[in-house]
Coordinates of C-alpha atoms in Angstrom, one line a residue:
M1 CA 20.4 134.6 179.8
E2 CA 19.7 130.9 179.1
A3 CA 16.9 132.0 176.6
F4 CA 19.3 134.4 174.9
Q5 CA 22.0 131.6 174.4
V6 CA 19.2 129.2 173.1
A7 CA 18.1 131.8 170.6
S8 CA 21.8 132.6 169.7
G9 CA 22.4 128.9 169.2
G10 CA 19.3 128.6 166.9
V11 CA 20.4 131.5 164.7
V12 CA 23.9 130.0 164.3
M13 CA 22.5 126.8 163.4
Q14 CA 20.1 128.4 160.8
L15 CA 23.0 130.4 159.4
E16 CA 25.0 127.1 159.2
F17 CA 22.2 125.3 157.4
V18 CA 21.8 128.1 154.9
W19 CA 25.5 128.2 154.2
N20 CA 25.8 124.5 153.9
H21 CA 23.1 124.7 151.3
I22 CA 24.7 127.5 149.4
R23 CA 27.9 125.7 149.6
E24 CA 26.6 122.6 148.1
A25 CA 24.3 124.1 145.5
L26 CA 26.4 127.0 144.3
V27 CA 30.0 127.3 145.6
V28 CA 31.2 123.7 145.0
P29 CA 29.8 123.5 141.4
I30 CA 31.3 126.9 140.5
L31 CA 34.7 126.1 141.9
K32 CA 34.7 122.7 140.3
V33 CA 34.0 124.4 137.0
A34 CA 36.8 127.0 137.7
V35 CA 39.3 124.2 138.5
F36 CA 38.3 122.6 135.3
L37 CA 38.9 125.7 133.2
C38 CA 42.2 126.3 134.9
L39 CA 43.4 122.8 134.3
G40 CA 42.4 123.2 130.8
M41 CA 44.5 126.4 130.3
L42 CA 47.4 124.8 132.2
L43 CA 47.4 122.0 129.8
M44 CA 47.6 124.4 126.8
D45 CA 50.6 126.2 128.5
F46 CA 52.2 122.9 129.3
V47 CA 51.9 121.6 125.7
E48 CA 53.2 124.8 124.3
K49 CA 56.3 125.0 126.5
V50 CA 57.1 121.3 125.8
F51 CA 56.7 121.9 122.0
M52 CA 59.0 125.0 122.3
G53 CA 61.5 122.9 124.2
I54 CA 61.5 120.2 121.6
A55 CA 61.7 122.6 118.7
I56 CA 64.7 124.6 120.2
C57 CA 66.6 121.4 120.7
F58 CA 65.9 120.3 117.1
V59 CA 67.1 124.0 115.9
K60 CA 70.4 123.7 117.9
L61 CA 71.1 120.0 117.3
C62 CA 70.5 120.3 113.6
G63 CA 72.5 123.5 113.3
R64 CA 69.7 125.4 111.5
K65 CA 71.6 128.7 111.4
P66 CA 70.1 131.6 109.5
E67 CA 73.2 131.4 107.1
K68 CA 72.3 127.9 106.2
R69 CA 68.6 128.7 105.6
Y70 CA 69.0 131.8 103.6
K71 CA 71.4 133.3 101.2
W72 CA 74.0 135.5 103.0
E73 CA 77.1 137.3 101.4
T74 CA 79.1 140.2 102.6
I75 CA 78.6 143.4 100.7
K76 CA 81.7 143.8 98.3
D77 CA 83.3 147.2 98.3
D78 CA 86.5 146.6 96.6
D79 CA 85.1 148.0 93.1
V80 CA 86.6 151.4 92.8
E81 CA 84.2 152.4 89.9
L82 CA 81.1 151.5 91.8
G83 CA 82.3 153.1 95.0
N84 CA 79.6 152.8 97.7
S85 CA 76.8 152.0 95.3
N86 CA 76.9 148.3 96.3
Y87 CA 75.7 149.5 99.8
P88 CA 71.9 150.1 99.9
M89 CA 70.5 153.3 101.3
V90 CA 69.5 152.7 105.0
L91 CA 67.3 154.9 107.2
V92 CA 67.9 154.7 111.0
Q93 CA 65.1 155.9 113.1
I94 CA 65.4 156.8 116.7
P95 CA 62.1 157.6 118.3
M96 CA 62.4 159.4 121.7
Y97 CA 60.4 161.3 124.2
N98 CA 62.1 163.2 127.1
E99 CA 64.9 160.9 127.1
R100 CA 67.4 163.1 129.1
E101 CA 69.5 160.2 130.5
V102 CA 69.9 158.0 127.3
Y103 CA 69.6 160.3 124.3
Q104 CA 73.4 160.6 124.0
L105 CA 73.9 156.7 124.1
S106 CA 71.5 156.0 121.4
I107 CA 72.4 158.8 118.9
G108 CA 76.1 158.0 119.5
A109 CA 75.6 154.4 118.8
A110 CA 73.6 155.0 115.8
C111 CA 76.0 157.5 114.4
G112 CA 78.9 154.9 115.0
L113 CA 77.5 152.2 112.7
S114 CA 80.0 150.9 110.2
W115 CA 78.3 151.9 107.0
P116 CA 79.2 154.4 104.3
S117 CA 78.3 157.9 105.3
D118 CA 76.8 158.6 102.0
R119 CA 74.5 155.5 102.2
I120 CA 72.9 156.1 105.6
I121 CA 70.5 158.6 107.1
I122 CA 70.2 158.9 110.9
Q123 CA 66.8 160.2 111.8
V124 CA 66.0 161.5 115.3
L125 CA 62.2 161.6 115.8
D126 CA 62.0 163.9 119.1
D127 CA 58.4 164.1 120.6
S128 CA 59.9 165.6 123.8
T129 CA 57.7 168.1 125.6
D130 CA 60.5 169.3 127.8
P131 CA 62.1 172.4 126.0
T132 CA 65.5 171.8 127.7
I133 CA 65.7 168.2 126.6
K134 CA 64.6 169.1 123.0
E135 CA 67.6 171.6 123.1
L136 CA 69.9 169.0 124.4
V137 CA 69.0 166.5 121.7
Q138 CA 69.2 169.2 119.0
V139 CA 72.7 170.1 120.1
E140 CA 73.7 166.4 120.1
C141 CA 72.5 166.1 116.6
R142 CA 74.3 169.3 115.4
K143 CA 77.6 167.8 116.8
W144 CA 77.4 164.8 114.9
E145 CA 76.3 166.6 111.9
S146 CA 79.5 168.7 112.3
K147 CA 81.4 165.4 112.1
G148 CA 80.1 164.6 108.7
V149 CA 77.2 162.3 109.8
N150 CA 73.9 162.7 107.7
I151 CA 71.7 163.2 110.7
K152 CA 68.2 164.6 110.5
Y153 CA 66.4 166.2 113.6
E154 CA 62.6 165.9 113.2
V155 CA 59.8 167.1 115.5
R156 CA 56.1 167.3 115.2
D157 CA 53.4 169.6 116.4
N158 CA 51.6 166.9 118.4
R159 CA 52.1 163.3 119.9
N160 CA 49.2 161.7 118.0
G161 CA 49.7 157.9 117.7
Y162 CA 52.7 158.2 120.2
K163 CA 55.6 156.0 118.9
A164 CA 53.7 154.8 115.9
G165 CA 52.7 158.2 114.9
A166 CA 56.3 159.4 115.1
L167 CA 57.6 156.6 113.0
R168 CA 54.8 157.1 110.5
E169 CA 55.5 160.9 110.1
G170 CA 59.2 160.1 109.9
I171 CA 59.0 157.8 107.0
K172 CA 56.9 160.5 105.0
H173 CA 59.9 162.9 104.5
S174 CA 61.0 163.2 101.1
Y175 CA 64.5 162.1 101.5
V176 CA 63.3 158.7 102.9
T177 CA 62.3 157.8 99.3
Q178 CA 65.9 157.0 98.4
C179 CA 66.1 154.4 101.2
D180 CA 65.5 150.6 100.8
Y181 CA 65.5 149.6 104.5
V182 CA 64.9 151.2 107.8
A183 CA 66.5 150.2 111.1
I184 CA 64.7 151.1 114.3
F185 CA 66.3 151.6 117.7
D186 CA 64.5 153.0 120.9
A187 CA 66.3 155.6 122.8
D188 CA 68.1 153.2 125.2
F189 CA 69.3 150.8 122.6
Q190 CA 72.9 150.7 121.7
P191 CA 73.8 148.7 118.5
Q192 CA 77.3 147.3 117.7
P193 CA 79.2 149.2 114.8
D194 CA 78.6 146.1 112.5
F195 CA 74.9 145.9 113.2
L196 CA 73.9 146.8 109.6
S197 CA 76.6 144.6 108.0
Q198 CA 75.2 141.6 109.9
T199 CA 71.6 142.3 109.2
I200 CA 71.2 144.0 105.8
P201 CA 72.7 141.2 103.7
F202 CA 70.0 138.9 104.5
L203 CA 67.4 141.5 103.3
L204 CA 69.6 142.2 100.3
N205 CA 70.0 138.5 99.1
N206 CA 66.5 137.1 100.0
S207 CA 63.6 139.1 98.5
E208 CA 61.0 137.2 100.6
I209 CA 62.4 138.5 103.9
G210 CA 60.6 141.6 105.2
L211 CA 62.1 141.9 108.7
V212 CA 65.3 141.0 110.5
Q213 CA 65.2 141.1 114.2
A214 CA 68.1 141.1 116.5
R215 CA 68.4 140.0 120.2
W216 CA 68.2 142.2 123.2
T217 CA 70.8 142.0 125.9
F218 CA 70.7 144.1 129.0
V219 CA 73.3 146.6 130.6
N220 CA 71.7 146.6 134.0
A221 CA 70.5 143.0 134.6
D222 CA 72.5 142.9 137.8
E223 CA 71.1 146.4 139.1
C224 CA 68.7 144.6 141.5
L225 CA 66.6 141.4 142.0
M226 CA 63.7 142.8 139.9
T227 CA 66.0 143.3 136.9
R228 CA 67.3 139.8 137.4
M229 CA 63.8 138.5 137.3
Q230 CA 63.0 140.4 134.1
Q231 CA 66.2 139.0 132.4
M232 CA 65.0 135.4 133.1
S233 CA 61.7 136.1 131.4
L234 CA 63.1 138.0 128.4
D235 CA 65.9 135.5 127.9
Y236 CA 63.4 132.7 127.4
H237 CA 61.5 135.0 125.0
F238 CA 64.6 135.8 122.8
K239 CA 66.5 132.5 123.1
V240 CA 63.6 130.1 122.6
E241 CA 60.3 131.8 121.4
Q242 CA 61.7 134.2 118.9
E243 CA 64.1 131.5 117.7
V244 CA 61.5 128.8 117.3
G245 CA 59.1 131.3 115.5
S246 CA 61.8 132.2 113.2
S247 CA 62.9 128.7 112.3
T248 CA 59.5 127.0 112.3
Y249 CA 57.1 129.5 111.0
A250 CA 59.2 132.3 109.7
F251 CA 57.0 134.5 111.9
F252 CA 57.4 136.1 115.3
G253 CA 56.4 139.3 116.9
F254 CA 58.5 142.3 116.0
N255 CA 59.9 143.9 119.3
G256 CA 59.6 147.3 118.2
T257 CA 63.3 148.0 118.2
A258 CA 66.7 146.5 117.2
G259 CA 65.2 145.3 113.9
V260 CA 65.6 146.2 110.3
W261 CA 62.5 146.3 108.0
R262 CA 62.3 146.2 104.2
I263 CA 60.6 149.6 103.5
S264 CA 58.5 148.0 100.6
A265 CA 57.3 145.4 103.1
L266 CA 56.4 148.0 105.7
N267 CA 54.4 150.0 103.0
E268 CA 52.6 146.9 101.6
A269 CA 51.5 146.0 105.1
G270 CA 49.9 149.4 105.5
G271 CA 52.6 151.1 107.4
W272 CA 52.5 152.1 111.1
K273 CA 49.1 152.2 112.7
D274 CA 48.2 153.3 116.3
R275 CA 45.0 151.4 116.8
T276 CA 46.7 149.5 119.7
T277 CA 49.7 150.2 122.1
V278 CA 51.7 147.4 120.4
E279 CA 52.2 149.0 116.9
D280 CA 55.2 146.8 116.5
M281 CA 53.2 143.5 116.8
D282 CA 50.4 145.0 114.7
L283 CA 52.8 145.7 111.8
A284 CA 54.4 142.2 112.1
V285 CA 51.0 140.5 111.8
R286 CA 49.8 142.6 108.8
A287 CA 53.1 142.0 107.0
S288 CA 52.9 138.3 107.7
L289 CA 49.5 138.1 106.3
K290 CA 50.8 139.7 103.1
G291 CA 53.2 136.7 102.9
W292 CA 56.5 138.3 104.0
K293 CA 58.9 136.2 106.1
F294 CA 60.8 137.2 109.2
L295 CA 64.3 136.2 110.3
Y296 CA 65.6 136.3 113.8
L297 CA 69.2 136.6 114.5
S298 CA 70.4 135.5 118.0
S299 CA 74.0 136.2 117.1
V300 CA 73.4 139.9 116.7
Q301 CA 72.9 141.5 120.1
V302 CA 71.9 144.9 121.0
K303 CA 72.4 146.3 124.4
N304 CA 69.4 148.1 126.2
E305 CA 68.2 148.9 129.7
L306 CA 65.6 147.1 131.8
P307 CA 63.1 149.0 133.9
S308 CA 64.6 149.2 137.5
T309 CA 61.8 150.8 139.2
L310 CA 58.5 149.0 140.1
K311 CA 56.4 151.9 138.8
A312 CA 58.1 151.8 135.3
Y313 CA 57.9 148.0 135.1
R314 CA 54.1 147.9 136.0
Y315 CA 53.4 150.4 133.2
Q316 CA 55.6 148.5 130.8
Q317 CA 53.7 145.3 131.7
H318 CA 50.4 146.9 131.3
R319 CA 51.2 148.0 127.7
W320 CA 52.9 144.6 126.9
S321 CA 49.7 142.7 128.1
C322 CA 46.9 145.0 127.3
G323 CA 48.1 145.8 123.6
P324 CA 48.4 142.2 122.5
A325 CA 45.0 141.1 123.8
N326 CA 43.4 144.2 122.2
L327 CA 45.2 143.5 119.0
F328 CA 44.0 139.9 118.9
R329 CA 40.4 141.2 119.2
K330 CA 40.9 143.3 116.1
V331 CA 42.9 140.9 113.8
A332 CA 41.5 137.4 114.7
M333 CA 39.0 137.4 111.9
E334 CA 41.3 139.0 109.5
I335 CA 43.8 136.2 110.1
F336 CA 41.2 133.5 109.7
T337 CA 40.0 134.9 106.3
N338 CA 43.4 135.6 104.9
K339 CA 44.2 133.5 101.7
K340 CA 48.0 134.3 101.4
V341 CA 49.2 132.2 104.3
S342 CA 48.9 128.5 105.0
L343 CA 46.5 127.0 107.5
W344 CA 49.3 125.9 109.7
K345 CA 50.7 129.5 110.0
K346 CA 47.2 130.7 110.8
F347 CA 46.8 128.2 113.6
H348 CA 50.2 129.3 115.0
V349 CA 49.4 133.1 114.9
V350 CA 45.9 132.8 116.4
Y351 CA 46.3 129.9 118.7
S352 CA 49.9 129.8 119.9
F353 CA 51.2 133.2 119.3
F354 CA 48.1 135.1 120.5
F355 CA 45.6 132.9 122.5
V356 CA 48.0 130.8 124.6
A357 CA 51.1 133.1 125.1
K358 CA 49.2 136.4 125.3
I359 CA 46.0 135.5 127.0
V360 CA 45.8 132.1 128.5
V361 CA 49.1 132.3 130.3
H362 CA 48.5 135.5 132.0
I363 CA 44.9 134.8 133.2
N364 CA 45.7 131.2 134.3
T365 CA 48.7 132.2 136.2
F366 CA 46.8 134.6 138.5
M367 CA 43.4 132.8 138.6
F368 CA 44.7 129.4 139.2
Y369 CA 47.6 129.9 141.6
C370 CA 46.4 133.1 143.4
I371 CA 42.6 132.7 143.5
V372 CA 41.3 129.3 142.8
L373 CA 43.9 127.0 144.3
P374 CA 43.9 128.9 147.5
I375 CA 40.2 128.8 148.0
T376 CA 40.1 125.0 147.4
V377 CA 41.8 124.5 150.8
M378 CA 38.6 125.7 152.5
V379 CA 36.4 123.4 150.1
P380 CA 37.6 119.9 150.6
E381 CA 35.0 118.7 148.2
V382 CA 37.0 120.1 145.3
I383 CA 40.1 118.0 144.7
V384 CA 43.0 119.6 142.7
P385 CA 45.3 116.9 141.3
K386 CA 48.8 117.0 142.3
W387 CA 50.1 117.1 138.8
S388 CA 48.5 120.5 138.3
C389 CA 50.0 122.1 141.2
V390 CA 53.4 120.4 141.5
Y391 CA 54.7 118.3 138.4
F392 CA 53.4 120.5 135.4
P393 CA 54.3 123.9 137.0
C394 CA 57.8 122.6 137.9
I395 CA 58.4 121.4 134.4
I396 CA 57.1 124.6 132.8
T397 CA 59.4 126.6 135.2
L398 CA 62.4 124.6 134.3
L399 CA 61.8 124.8 130.5
K400 CA 61.5 128.5 130.8
A401 CA 64.5 128.9 133.0
V402 CA 66.9 127.4 130.6
G403 CA 67.4 130.7 128.9
T404 CA 69.2 132.0 131.9
P405 CA 71.1 129.2 133.6
R406 CA 73.2 131.6 135.8
S407 CA 70.0 132.5 137.6
F408 CA 68.8 128.8 138.4
Y409 CA 69.2 129.5 142.1
L410 CA 66.6 132.2 141.8
L411 CA 63.7 130.0 140.4
I412 CA 61.6 130.2 143.6
F413 CA 61.9 133.9 143.7
W414 CA 61.2 134.2 140.0
V415 CA 58.1 131.9 140.3
L416 CA 56.8 134.2 143.1
F417 CA 57.5 137.4 141.4
E418 CA 55.9 136.3 138.1
N419 CA 52.8 135.0 140.0
T420 CA 52.5 138.5 141.7
M421 CA 52.9 140.4 138.3
S422 CA 50.3 138.2 136.8
L423 CA 47.7 140.3 138.7
H424 CA 48.6 143.3 136.6
R425 CA 49.0 141.3 133.5
T426 CA 45.6 139.6 133.9
K427 CA 43.9 142.9 134.5
A428 CA 45.6 144.5 131.5
T429 CA 44.8 141.4 129.4
I430 CA 41.0 141.8 130.3
I431 CA 41.0 145.5 129.7
G432 CA 42.4 144.8 126.2
L433 CA 39.9 142.1 125.4
L434 CA 37.0 144.3 126.4
E435 CA 38.5 147.6 125.2
A436 CA 37.8 149.2 128.6
N437 CA 39.4 152.2 130.1
R438 CA 43.2 152.5 129.9
V439 CA 43.2 150.4 126.7
N440 CA 45.2 153.0 124.8
E441 CA 47.3 154.1 127.8
W442 CA 50.8 154.7 126.7
V443 CA 53.4 155.6 129.3
V444 CA 56.9 155.8 128.2
T445 CA 59.2 153.3 130.1
E446 CA 61.4 155.3 132.3
K447 CA 65.1 155.0 131.5
L448 CA 67.8 155.8 134.0
G449 CA 71.1 155.5 132.0
D450 CA 73.8 156.6 134.3
A451 CA 71.6 158.5 136.7
L452 CA 72.3 156.1 139.5
K453 CA 76.1 155.8 139.0
D454 CA 79.0 157.7 140.4
K455 CA 80.7 159.2 137.3
V456 CA 84.1 158.9 138.9
G457 CA 84.1 155.5 140.5
G458 CA 81.3 153.7 138.7
N459 CA 79.7 152.9 142.0
K460 CA 75.9 153.0 142.4
V461 CA 74.6 155.8 144.3
H462 CA 71.2 155.0 146.0
K463 CA 69.5 157.9 147.5
K464 CA 66.6 157.9 149.8
H465 CA 63.3 158.9 148.1
R466 CA 60.4 160.2 149.8
F467 CA 57.1 158.7 149.1
S468 CA 53.7 159.7 150.1
I469 CA 51.4 156.8 151.5
G470 CA 49.3 156.8 148.5
D471 CA 52.4 156.2 146.2
R472 CA 54.1 153.6 148.4
I473 CA 51.2 151.2 149.3
H474 CA 49.4 149.3 146.6
M475 CA 46.0 148.2 147.9
T476 CA 45.3 145.4 145.4
E477 CA 48.4 143.6 146.1
L478 CA 47.8 144.1 149.7
F479 CA 44.2 142.8 149.5
V480 CA 45.4 139.5 147.5
G481 CA 48.2 139.1 150.1
F482 CA 45.7 139.0 153.0
Y483 CA 43.6 136.6 151.1
L484 CA 46.5 134.2 150.5
L485 CA 47.5 134.6 154.1
Y486 CA 44.1 133.7 155.4
C487 CA 43.9 130.6 153.1
G488 CA 47.4 129.6 154.2
C489 CA 46.4 129.8 157.9
Y490 CA 43.2 127.7 157.2
D491 CA 45.2 125.2 155.3
F492 CA 47.9 125.1 158.2
M493 CA 45.1 124.3 160.8
Y494 CA 42.7 122.2 158.9
G495 CA 44.4 121.1 155.6
K496 CA 46.3 117.9 154.7
N497 CA 48.0 118.9 151.4
Y498 CA 50.8 121.3 152.7
F499 CA 49.6 124.0 150.4
F500 CA 50.2 126.5 153.2
I501 CA 53.9 126.4 152.4
F502 CA 53.3 128.0 149.0
L503 CA 50.4 130.2 150.1
F504 CA 52.6 131.8 152.9
M505 CA 55.5 132.4 150.5
Q506 CA 53.2 133.8 147.8
A507 CA 51.5 136.0 150.3
I508 CA 54.8 137.5 151.4
A509 CA 55.7 138.3 147.8
F510 CA 52.4 140.2 147.5
F511 CA 53.1 142.1 150.6
I512 CA 56.6 143.0 149.3
L513 CA 55.2 144.5 146.1
A514 CA 52.3 146.0 148.1
F515 CA 54.7 148.2 150.1
G516 CA 57.0 148.8 147.2
Y517 CA 60.1 146.9 148.4
V518 CA 60.9 145.9 144.8
G519 CA 63.5 147.5 142.4
I520 CA 65.4 150.6 143.2
F521 CA 64.5 154.1 144.4
V522 CA 65.1 157.0 142.1
P523 CA 66.1 160.3 143.5
N524 CA 63.8 163.2 142.6
T525 CA 66.6 165.3 141.1

């Protein structure tokens, strides 16, 4: 027994000796490099957010409203001889795919636009594969047609190119040649009646503007905690990022809906392409490289629906993260070699719009706060400066939260939720950069409409939904949660920086997502 204990002690000492050498020669240097890279990316994000904050303050304080920067006049319709000819012909496109819950809302809102009936064409592009839904949409179109609305119901034999393919085919119809502008609304978007009268005059009076984008507002922001978190992120995008891009560079990413394009600008840019899953951003970049300017109107708001189930939100975030990264891979050299735009605008598009906002932020959020920072608690030789894990993150969070002041009390939940979702955004970003599997995956974001509301009393009716174990448990989140929990316990016992407070909270957030306790449950029928 004593001999065995001596032998065991010798093995342990040898293993410890080997580990110390590996730690000193390999682990510590690699971790120091990882920390250095993460701090560099954090500084990029910090500078970008501070610049955005300064720029939006300048825009607001100086009153740089669109009406002051561009010519804007209401369309006069008091000339009896001219009739409605003062109004340009407008095409309104509504692409949809099996939108049982919301098709009536979008078609009804488009048909209710205040524009002369002989100067507007409503085009419903139905890619539905469910025959019942196709029939419902067709009946809805016939109903509005009987009321005198010029509405066209268009279908294709295939879904090639998904939304981009539908929009591309829709604009090829012969009757579109008489139209000057095209407004696009996804199936859950509900524009106000005066949408066209607020947006078209900017295009009509300023020949250099190719796109006018409206702001999104959300009908179900208070549906659950997950939709509140989404609202905080999207409000920053629309109230700060889009506003600054429009006012400073006359460029921003088209949001794919709630916008009006000059058809000549769309055609000059090469039309709709389906080479990535962000056909809207692709078109915006190509049009910008042709010299067209974009205008964002925060005063024009269009209601739509946020994903309220975790499954729908994850699919959406995959597309929104993978697509831009893949597009960046395809257009970076095209932007650098372009001769029609200024060097300043090239720098903004390549560095700020793509590299920092679409790649660095996603990767660093996950790698630094969920991988690198936790492991440093077990390697005391690697020092993480306090400004990188306390001061800068707090400043960035506050700068991003200004868009939704009513949700300030949710800041901690929001940070934990965003860190958790960064796992999928990082994975999707890497897939896009490497053009790996799922790079062209397109899953239409599920819309619920009134499916969860009582038609009589307006009360939400939440029904129990049966899940299989495979659908309910997400192993990746579970693994990261246990990793953070282990690092938190180690720091609690041996650490001196109190990182375990954050690590325990972040671990709990990953466990909540791992077991699907986010969003709402949708009944099967």
